[in-house]
Each structure stands twice: as structure tokens, then as C-alpha cells.
Tab-separated table of C-alpha atoms in Angstrom:
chain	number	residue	atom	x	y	z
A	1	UNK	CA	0.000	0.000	0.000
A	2	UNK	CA	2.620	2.545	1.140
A	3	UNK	CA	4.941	1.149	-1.686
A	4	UNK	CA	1.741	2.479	-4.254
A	5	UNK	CA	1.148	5.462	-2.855
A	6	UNK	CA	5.155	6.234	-3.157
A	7	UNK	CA	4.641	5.046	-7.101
A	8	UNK	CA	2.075	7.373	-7.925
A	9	UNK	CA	3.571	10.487	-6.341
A	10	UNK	CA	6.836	9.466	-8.429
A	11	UNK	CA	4.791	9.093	-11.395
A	12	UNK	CA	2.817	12.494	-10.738
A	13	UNK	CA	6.532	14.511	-9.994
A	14	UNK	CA	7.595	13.101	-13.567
A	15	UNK	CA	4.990	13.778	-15.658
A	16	UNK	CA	4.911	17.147	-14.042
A	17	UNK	CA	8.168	17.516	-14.883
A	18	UNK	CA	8.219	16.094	-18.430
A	19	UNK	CA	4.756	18.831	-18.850
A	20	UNK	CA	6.694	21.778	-17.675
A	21	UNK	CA	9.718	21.153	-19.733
A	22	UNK	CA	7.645	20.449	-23.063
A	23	UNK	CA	5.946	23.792	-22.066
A	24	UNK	CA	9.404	25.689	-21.632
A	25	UNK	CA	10.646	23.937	-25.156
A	26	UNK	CA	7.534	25.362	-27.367
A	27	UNK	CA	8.270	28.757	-25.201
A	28	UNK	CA	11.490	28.902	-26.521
A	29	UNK	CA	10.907	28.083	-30.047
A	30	UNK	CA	7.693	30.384	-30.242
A	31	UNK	CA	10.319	33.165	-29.423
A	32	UNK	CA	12.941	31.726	-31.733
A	33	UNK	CA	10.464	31.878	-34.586
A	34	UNK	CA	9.095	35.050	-33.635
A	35	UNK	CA	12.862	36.300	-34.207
A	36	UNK	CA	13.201	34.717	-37.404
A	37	UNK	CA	9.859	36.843	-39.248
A	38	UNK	CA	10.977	40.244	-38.046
């Protein structure tokens, strides 16, 4: 049971993870085309 719970809050702190740092990649590229047109 404890050894589950552990798991899952594991899991949840990756995929949080992996989330934030897709979010910070499109960020960046957004800006890198937005440098590109002007």
C-alpha cells in the first residue's frame, strides 16, 4: 500500500516535470520563430 502510494507520487513529480519542460521547449521556439519573421 505505502509502496503504491510512493509510485504514484513518483509518477505524478515526472509527468509534471516532463509537462513543464515540453511547455518551456515550445516557449522557446515560439520566441525563436518570432525572431526569425521580423
Amino acid at each position: 500500500e505505502a509502496l503504491h502510494e510512493l509510485r504514484a507520487s513518483i509518477y505524478t513529480c515526472l509527468t509534471n516535470g516532463m509537462i513543464l519542460s515540453l511547455q518551456a521547449l515550445l516557449l522557446r521556439s515560439r520566441e525563436k520563430l518570432k525572431k526569425e519573421q521580423l
